[in-house]
Each structure stands twice: as C-alpha cells, then as structure tokens.
Short mmCIF file of C-alpha atoms in Angstrom, two decimals:
data_model
loop_
_atom_site.label_atom_id
_atom_site.label_comp_id
_atom_site.label_asym_id
_atom_site.label_seq_id
_atom_site.Cartn_x
_atom_site.Cartn_y
_atom_site.Cartn_z
CA MET A 1 128.46 107.79 100.96
CA ASN A 2 127.97 108.71 97.30
CA ALA A 3 125.32 110.14 95.03
CA PRO A 4 122.43 111.21 97.31
CA ARG A 5 119.32 111.83 95.21
CA LEU A 6 115.78 112.95 96.02
CA LEU A 7 113.35 110.06 96.38
CA HIS A 8 110.12 111.63 97.63
CA GLY A 9 108.33 114.64 99.01
CA THR A 10 105.56 113.95 101.54
CA VAL A 11 102.82 116.54 102.05
CA CYS A 12 100.19 116.62 104.81
CA VAL A 13 96.88 118.06 103.60
CA PRO A 14 93.53 118.64 105.37
CA SER A 15 91.54 116.95 102.60
CA LEU A 16 93.05 114.16 100.49
CA ASP A 17 90.25 114.47 97.92
CA ASN A 18 90.93 118.18 97.41
CA ALA A 19 94.65 117.53 97.15
CA LEU A 20 94.11 114.83 94.53
CA SER A 21 92.16 117.32 92.43
CA LEU A 22 95.41 119.28 92.14
CA TYR A 23 98.16 116.68 92.11
CA ARG A 24 96.36 113.90 90.24
CA ASP A 25 93.90 115.82 88.06
CA LEU A 26 95.70 119.08 87.23
CA PHE A 27 99.31 117.91 87.58
CA GLU A 28 98.45 114.52 86.03
CA GLN A 29 100.50 112.52 88.53
CA ALA A 30 99.84 108.78 88.43
CA VAL A 31 98.61 107.20 91.67
CA VAL A 32 100.77 104.12 92.26
CA HIS A 33 99.70 103.23 95.81
CA THR A 34 96.65 103.93 97.95
CA ALA A 35 96.62 102.87 101.58
CA SER A 36 96.27 103.95 105.17
CA VAL A 37 99.40 104.95 107.07
CA GLY A 38 100.63 101.89 108.97
CA LYS A 39 101.49 101.82 112.65
CA SER A 40 105.16 101.08 111.98
CA GLU A 41 105.33 103.89 109.44
CA ALA A 42 103.76 106.37 111.88
CA ALA A 43 106.09 105.15 114.65
CA ALA A 44 109.14 105.80 112.46
CA TRP A 45 108.07 109.46 112.29
CA GLN A 46 107.05 109.62 115.96
CA ALA A 47 103.58 110.49 114.67
CA PRO A 48 101.35 107.77 116.17
CA ALA A 49 98.16 109.78 115.61
CA LEU A 50 98.61 109.32 111.84
CA ALA A 51 98.24 105.54 111.96
CA GLY A 52 95.22 104.78 109.81
CA ALA A 53 95.28 108.15 107.99
CA ARG A 54 94.41 108.12 104.28
CA SER A 55 97.43 108.29 102.03
CA VAL A 56 98.45 108.02 98.38
CA VAL A 57 101.80 107.77 96.61
CA MET A 58 102.14 109.28 93.13
CA GLN A 59 104.71 109.18 90.36
CA PRO A 60 105.13 111.36 87.25
CA PRO A 61 103.99 109.79 83.95
CA SER A 62 107.60 110.00 82.72
CA GLY A 63 108.35 107.08 85.04
CA SER A 64 111.00 109.01 86.92
CA PRO A 65 111.49 107.20 90.29
CA VAL A 66 110.85 110.31 92.37
CA TYR A 67 107.55 110.24 94.23
CA LEU A 68 105.01 112.53 95.84
CA ARG A 69 103.03 111.29 98.82
CA LEU A 70 99.90 112.88 100.28
CA ILE A 71 98.69 112.18 103.82
CA GLU A 72 95.38 113.46 105.19
CA GLN A 73 95.76 115.41 108.44
CA ALA A 74 93.72 118.29 109.84
CA ASP A 75 95.39 121.72 109.92
CA PRO A 76 96.85 122.37 113.40
CA ALA A 77 95.93 125.51 115.32
CA GLY A 78 98.16 128.47 114.53
CA TYR A 79 99.33 127.18 111.17
CA GLN A 80 100.20 130.07 108.82
CA PRO A 81 101.65 128.65 105.60
CA GLY A 82 104.96 130.09 104.51
CA THR A 83 105.90 131.61 107.89
CA HIS A 84 107.32 128.59 109.73
CA PHE A 85 110.73 126.93 109.77
CA GLY A 86 111.26 123.56 108.12
CA TRP A 87 110.45 122.12 104.71
CA ALA A 88 108.57 124.79 102.81
CA ALA A 89 108.30 124.00 99.10
CA LEU A 90 108.55 121.39 96.37
CA GLU A 91 110.09 122.35 93.04
CA LEU A 92 108.73 120.38 90.08
CA SER A 93 109.83 120.38 86.46
CA VAL A 94 107.00 121.34 84.09
CA ARG A 95 106.72 121.35 80.32
CA ASP A 96 104.96 124.71 79.87
CA ALA A 97 104.79 127.20 82.76
CA ASP A 98 102.45 129.60 80.94
CA ALA A 99 99.95 126.84 80.17
CA MET A 100 100.27 125.61 83.75
CA TYR A 101 99.54 129.11 85.05
CA ALA A 102 96.39 129.32 82.91
CA ARG A 103 95.24 125.90 84.10
CA LEU A 104 95.78 126.78 87.78
CA ILE A 105 94.02 130.16 87.42
CA ALA A 106 91.02 128.42 85.85
CA ALA A 107 90.91 125.96 88.74
CA GLY A 108 91.08 128.71 91.39
CA THR A 109 94.44 127.56 92.77
CA PRO A 110 96.14 130.26 94.89
CA ILE A 111 98.99 131.80 92.90
CA ILE A 112 102.07 133.21 94.60
CA ALA A 113 103.82 134.46 91.46
CA ALA A 114 103.07 134.23 87.74
CA PRO A 115 105.66 132.79 85.34
CA LYS A 116 108.63 135.11 85.02
CA ALA A 117 112.05 134.87 83.38
CA LEU A 118 114.95 135.01 85.81
CA SER A 119 117.44 137.86 85.64
CA PHE A 120 120.53 135.63 85.69
CA THR A 121 119.56 132.89 83.20
CA ASP A 122 117.15 132.09 80.38
CA MET A 123 117.32 128.36 81.17
CA LEU A 124 114.65 128.60 83.88
CA TYR A 125 111.12 129.99 83.61
CA PRO A 126 109.33 129.45 86.95
CA MET A 127 106.05 130.22 88.67
CA GLN A 128 104.86 129.53 92.22
CA ALA A 129 101.51 128.43 93.64
CA ARG A 130 100.18 127.50 97.08
CA GLY A 131 99.03 123.90 97.49
CA PRO A 132 96.11 122.52 99.52
CA GLY A 133 98.26 121.82 102.60
CA GLY A 134 99.75 125.30 102.54
CA GLU A 135 102.85 124.01 100.78
CA ALA A 136 104.53 126.25 98.23
CA ILE A 137 104.87 124.58 94.84
CA TYR A 138 107.53 125.89 92.47
CA LEU A 139 106.62 124.92 88.91
CA ASN A 140 109.72 125.43 86.83
CA GLU A 141 109.96 125.18 83.06
CA VAL A 142 113.53 123.97 82.64
CA ARG A 143 114.96 124.88 79.23
CA GLY A 144 118.50 123.64 79.73
CA ASP A 145 121.33 123.12 82.19
CA LEU A 146 123.08 125.85 84.16
CA PRO A 147 126.86 126.34 84.15
CA SER A 148 127.13 124.78 87.61
CA SER A 149 124.28 122.24 87.59
CA ASP A 150 122.27 119.79 85.51
CA LEU A 151 118.50 120.26 85.63
CA PRO A 152 115.73 117.89 84.45
CA MET A 153 113.70 119.03 81.46
CA ALA A 154 110.12 117.81 81.75
CA LYS A 155 109.18 114.77 79.66
CA CYS A 156 105.49 115.13 80.57
CA TRP A 157 103.04 117.83 81.69
CA VAL A 158 104.43 117.80 85.25
CA ASP A 159 107.56 115.76 85.78
CA ARG A 160 109.73 115.02 88.78
CA LEU A 161 110.43 116.75 92.03
CA PHE A 162 113.99 118.00 91.63
CA ILE A 163 114.62 120.44 94.49
CA ALA A 164 113.21 120.55 98.04
CA VAL A 165 113.16 123.98 99.71
CA MET A 166 113.55 124.64 103.44
CA GLY A 167 113.21 127.76 105.58
CA CYS A 168 115.87 128.07 108.30
CA ARG A 169 116.72 129.94 111.47
CA ASP A 170 120.40 129.73 110.61
CA MET A 171 121.25 129.01 106.98
CA LYS A 172 124.92 128.28 107.76
CA ALA A 173 124.02 125.75 110.45
CA SER A 174 121.62 123.97 108.09
CA LEU A 175 124.23 123.82 105.34
CA GLU A 176 126.78 122.35 107.71
CA PHE A 177 124.30 119.76 109.04
CA TYR A 178 123.30 118.41 105.62
CA HIS A 179 126.83 118.45 104.25
CA ALA A 180 127.94 116.33 107.21
CA LEU A 181 124.94 114.01 106.82
CA LEU A 182 125.00 113.57 103.04
CA GLY A 183 128.55 114.41 101.96
CA THR A 184 127.28 117.30 99.83
CA THR A 185 128.67 120.76 99.11
CA THR A 186 127.20 124.25 98.74
CA GLY A 187 126.30 124.77 95.10
CA GLY A 188 125.94 128.55 95.37
CA GLU A 189 124.92 131.37 97.69
CA TRP A 190 122.85 134.44 96.84
CA GLU A 191 121.10 137.39 98.44
CA MET A 192 118.14 138.81 96.53
CA PRO A 193 114.47 139.83 96.78
CA TYR A 194 112.34 136.70 97.14
CA SER A 195 108.63 137.07 96.43
CA VAL A 196 107.53 133.82 98.14
CA ILE A 197 109.09 134.91 101.44
CA ASN A 198 108.11 138.57 101.17
CA ILE A 199 104.45 137.79 100.43
CA ALA A 200 104.21 135.26 103.28
CA PHE A 201 105.67 137.67 105.83
CA GLY A 202 104.05 140.85 104.48
CA LEU A 203 107.41 142.42 103.62
CA ASP A 204 108.20 144.99 100.96
CA ALA A 205 108.76 143.36 97.57
CA SER A 206 112.33 144.65 97.44
CA THR A 207 113.37 142.95 100.71
CA ALA A 208 116.37 140.70 100.06
CA HIS A 209 116.98 137.30 101.66
CA LYS A 210 119.94 134.95 101.75
CA LEU A 211 119.66 131.52 100.17
CA ALA A 212 121.95 128.71 99.11
CA THR A 213 121.80 125.32 97.42
CA ILE A 214 122.97 121.92 98.62
CA SER A 215 124.43 119.89 95.78
CA ASP A 216 126.08 116.59 94.93
CA ARG A 217 128.46 117.54 92.15
CA ARG A 218 126.16 118.95 89.41
CA THR A 219 122.88 117.80 91.00
CA VAL A 220 121.01 120.21 93.30
CA LEU A 221 119.08 118.52 96.11
CA PHE A 222 117.95 121.30 98.42
CA GLU A 223 117.49 125.05 98.51
CA VAL A 224 118.18 126.52 101.94
CA ASP A 225 116.50 129.87 102.68
CA GLN A 226 117.35 132.16 105.57
CA TYR A 227 113.96 133.09 107.03
CA PRO A 228 113.14 136.43 108.71
CA VAL A 229 113.54 136.72 112.47
CA LYS A 230 109.76 136.72 112.96
CA ALA A 231 109.44 133.20 111.51
CA THR A 232 108.21 130.60 114.01
CA PRO A 233 108.42 126.84 114.52
CA ARG A 234 105.73 124.99 112.61
CA PRO A 235 102.81 124.04 114.84
CA GLU A 236 102.01 120.34 114.89
CA ALA A 237 98.94 118.46 116.01
CA SER A 238 99.66 116.10 118.91
CA GLY A 239 101.15 112.90 117.54
CA GLY A 240 101.14 114.19 113.96
CA LEU A 241 103.50 115.49 111.29
CA PRO A 242 104.27 119.05 110.19
CA GLN A 243 101.51 120.35 107.93
CA GLY A 244 102.37 121.07 104.32
CA VAL A 245 105.73 119.64 103.24
CA ALA A 246 106.28 117.21 106.11
CA ILE A 247 109.12 114.91 105.02
CA ILE A 248 111.74 114.81 102.29
CA GLY A 249 113.23 111.45 101.34
CA VAL A 250 116.76 111.08 99.99
CA LYS A 251 118.10 107.91 98.39
CA VAL A 252 121.64 107.09 99.54
CA ASP A 253 124.15 104.30 98.87
CA ALA A 254 124.70 103.66 102.58
CA LEU A 255 123.22 104.97 105.81
CA PRO A 256 125.66 107.35 107.54
CA THR A 257 127.37 106.19 110.69
CA GLY A 258 126.82 108.35 113.74
CA ALA A 259 123.49 109.79 112.60
CA SER A 260 120.99 110.64 115.35
CA TRP A 261 118.03 108.57 114.22
CA VAL A 262 114.51 109.38 115.38
CA VAL A 263 114.07 105.61 115.79
CA PRO A 264 116.45 102.85 114.63
CA PRO A 265 116.40 102.38 110.81
CA SER A 266 114.19 99.57 109.52
CA VAL A 267 113.18 97.88 106.28
CA ARG A 268 110.04 99.35 104.75
CA THR A 269 108.24 97.42 102.03
CA GLU A 270 105.56 99.92 101.00
CA PRO A 271 106.02 102.51 98.22
CA PRO A 272 108.04 104.65 97.82
CA TYR A 273 110.59 102.45 99.64
CA PHE A 274 110.06 99.05 97.99
CA GLY A 275 112.06 97.05 100.52
CA ALA A 276 114.77 99.61 101.30
CA THR A 277 116.16 100.36 104.75
CA VAL A 278 114.92 103.74 105.99
CA GLY A 279 116.29 105.98 108.72
CA VAL A 280 114.69 109.24 109.84
CA VAL A 281 116.54 112.26 111.24
CA HIS A 282 115.50 115.66 112.56
CA GLY A 283 117.25 118.59 110.90
CA PRO A 284 118.32 121.78 112.74
CA ASP A 285 114.80 123.24 112.60
CA GLY A 286 113.04 120.00 113.45
CA GLU A 287 112.36 119.09 109.82
CA LEU A 288 112.13 115.38 109.06
CA THR A 289 114.45 113.85 106.47
CA GLU A 290 114.36 110.20 105.49
CA LEU A 291 117.52 108.48 104.29
CA VAL A 292 116.60 105.51 102.12
CA CYS A 293 119.20 102.84 101.37
#
C-alpha cells in the first residue's frame, strides 16, 4: 500500500453554529456539504446516537482536497480537553500566524500559546488555540521545507490540515500499530518541553515529553505524543463519538489485508468520500481512523 495521505479531520462540537463562527468565519473555510449524519455513517463508527446530528464538511479556499468536518454532539460528562488519550489536535497551514493570533484574540478564542519561532528551525512559526469542541488547533505558518520533510505553505488565509496529533499511553505501541497499518516509518523522535501538554495537565513549563512523527517518505501524517501517566481515556456519550477531534481520515491506494475493521468496509457517497470505499479501525487508545480507498 503506497502513499497514504490525510483526507479529513472530523471534530465533534457542542454547538455547530459556534463552531462555524470559528472555522467558517474566522478561518474562512468553504462549506461544501451540509447534512445530517446518516444512519449508515453513524453505524460505521458504532455511534448510532449520532444519526440525524447536524454536520458540515468544509474545504480550504485553495481547493486542497483535505477536508474538515464538524458534527454537533453535546459534551459528555467528565470531558476535560487536552487530558485524554486519542486524537488531540489538528495542525493547519496558515499564511500569517501573527495576524491569525490578533484575529483570534479579538474574537475571544482561547489561546494556548502565542506565535513563537522554534529553536531548531526558522521554517516554522506556529501558535496554538483551543477550539469549540475542546480540540487543540495548531496554526502553523510554514515558511519552507525541513531537511527531512516537505511541508505545505499556505495558499490562502487558512489552508489544509497537514498533520493530525494524537496523545498516547504508549508511544512505541502506537508507532508500531500505524506503521503496520499504513506502511509508514518514524520521521523523527524528540523529547522536549511541550506547552500544550504542560498547560492541560497543570505541569511545570519545563516538563519534557516524548513525541515522534509518522511519515510516508517526506510527508508527515501524524504526530504521536507520549501523554503523562495521569491522562485518562476520553469519555464518550452513549452511542456517540469522542468529543473534540473524533476521527482522522487517511486516503490509501488499497485497504490493508488483515485489518480489524470496526464494521466491514463499505462504499460511501457523501463528502468527503465521494464514492470511495471506507474502512474504520480503532487505534491502540481507541481512536478512530478511517482508511479511504
């Protein structure tokens, strides 16, 4: 199986209207599909309670075929954003991180970290905010490629999702699982202070955490973060999806043989699938990943 690439990030939010004020109005994402979640779609996620939930699919104005989907779902009891295992953050390419920061401050969006140059490269200038479903949003001004990877420079105000971030019990186990599933390799491994994790868990700012990337040749797909021991499974409403970043979709050339599907793969006609065959798997921490062929 060759060339896995990100296709979508799906986020569950308590109010679709509030979420649209961020993703559509401030991030200027184009709404390409508005509908209720179908019964077959909800069944594929083993989330029958979401059938009929309000949903939108959005695409960056650049036309990049990488989508964001919002689904309305009430916050489950015990949900503390940033402290649970599973998909944790979406990393988006932006044209101007400083201007984005000013726009988000003016709108009252919760900020995790202001734009800051990285110590190891001047090709990335990121900031982080907290979205309406508790999801972390990494808004990264890409200024060029890195020695080991190619990164997308934004062609519009907010361009494509280019890395999905997960928080893990066991980083090594997660790396091994996705490499076996997708035929990827580890792009790099680091240990360093990480403000998003330290703020969420109330740790000292100097506390270091292990992280790694999952890559296909020079394209990074995922960031895999080793979470602190006090992290917990993400609470879910009965028959629903994880709140915040709920599902990450990956486009593949062929569905892997031997995968443990949540339900048998099926053809899905609605965006962002457009007639592709879709299979859903649970990762090591219960996170949902869709493979779209």
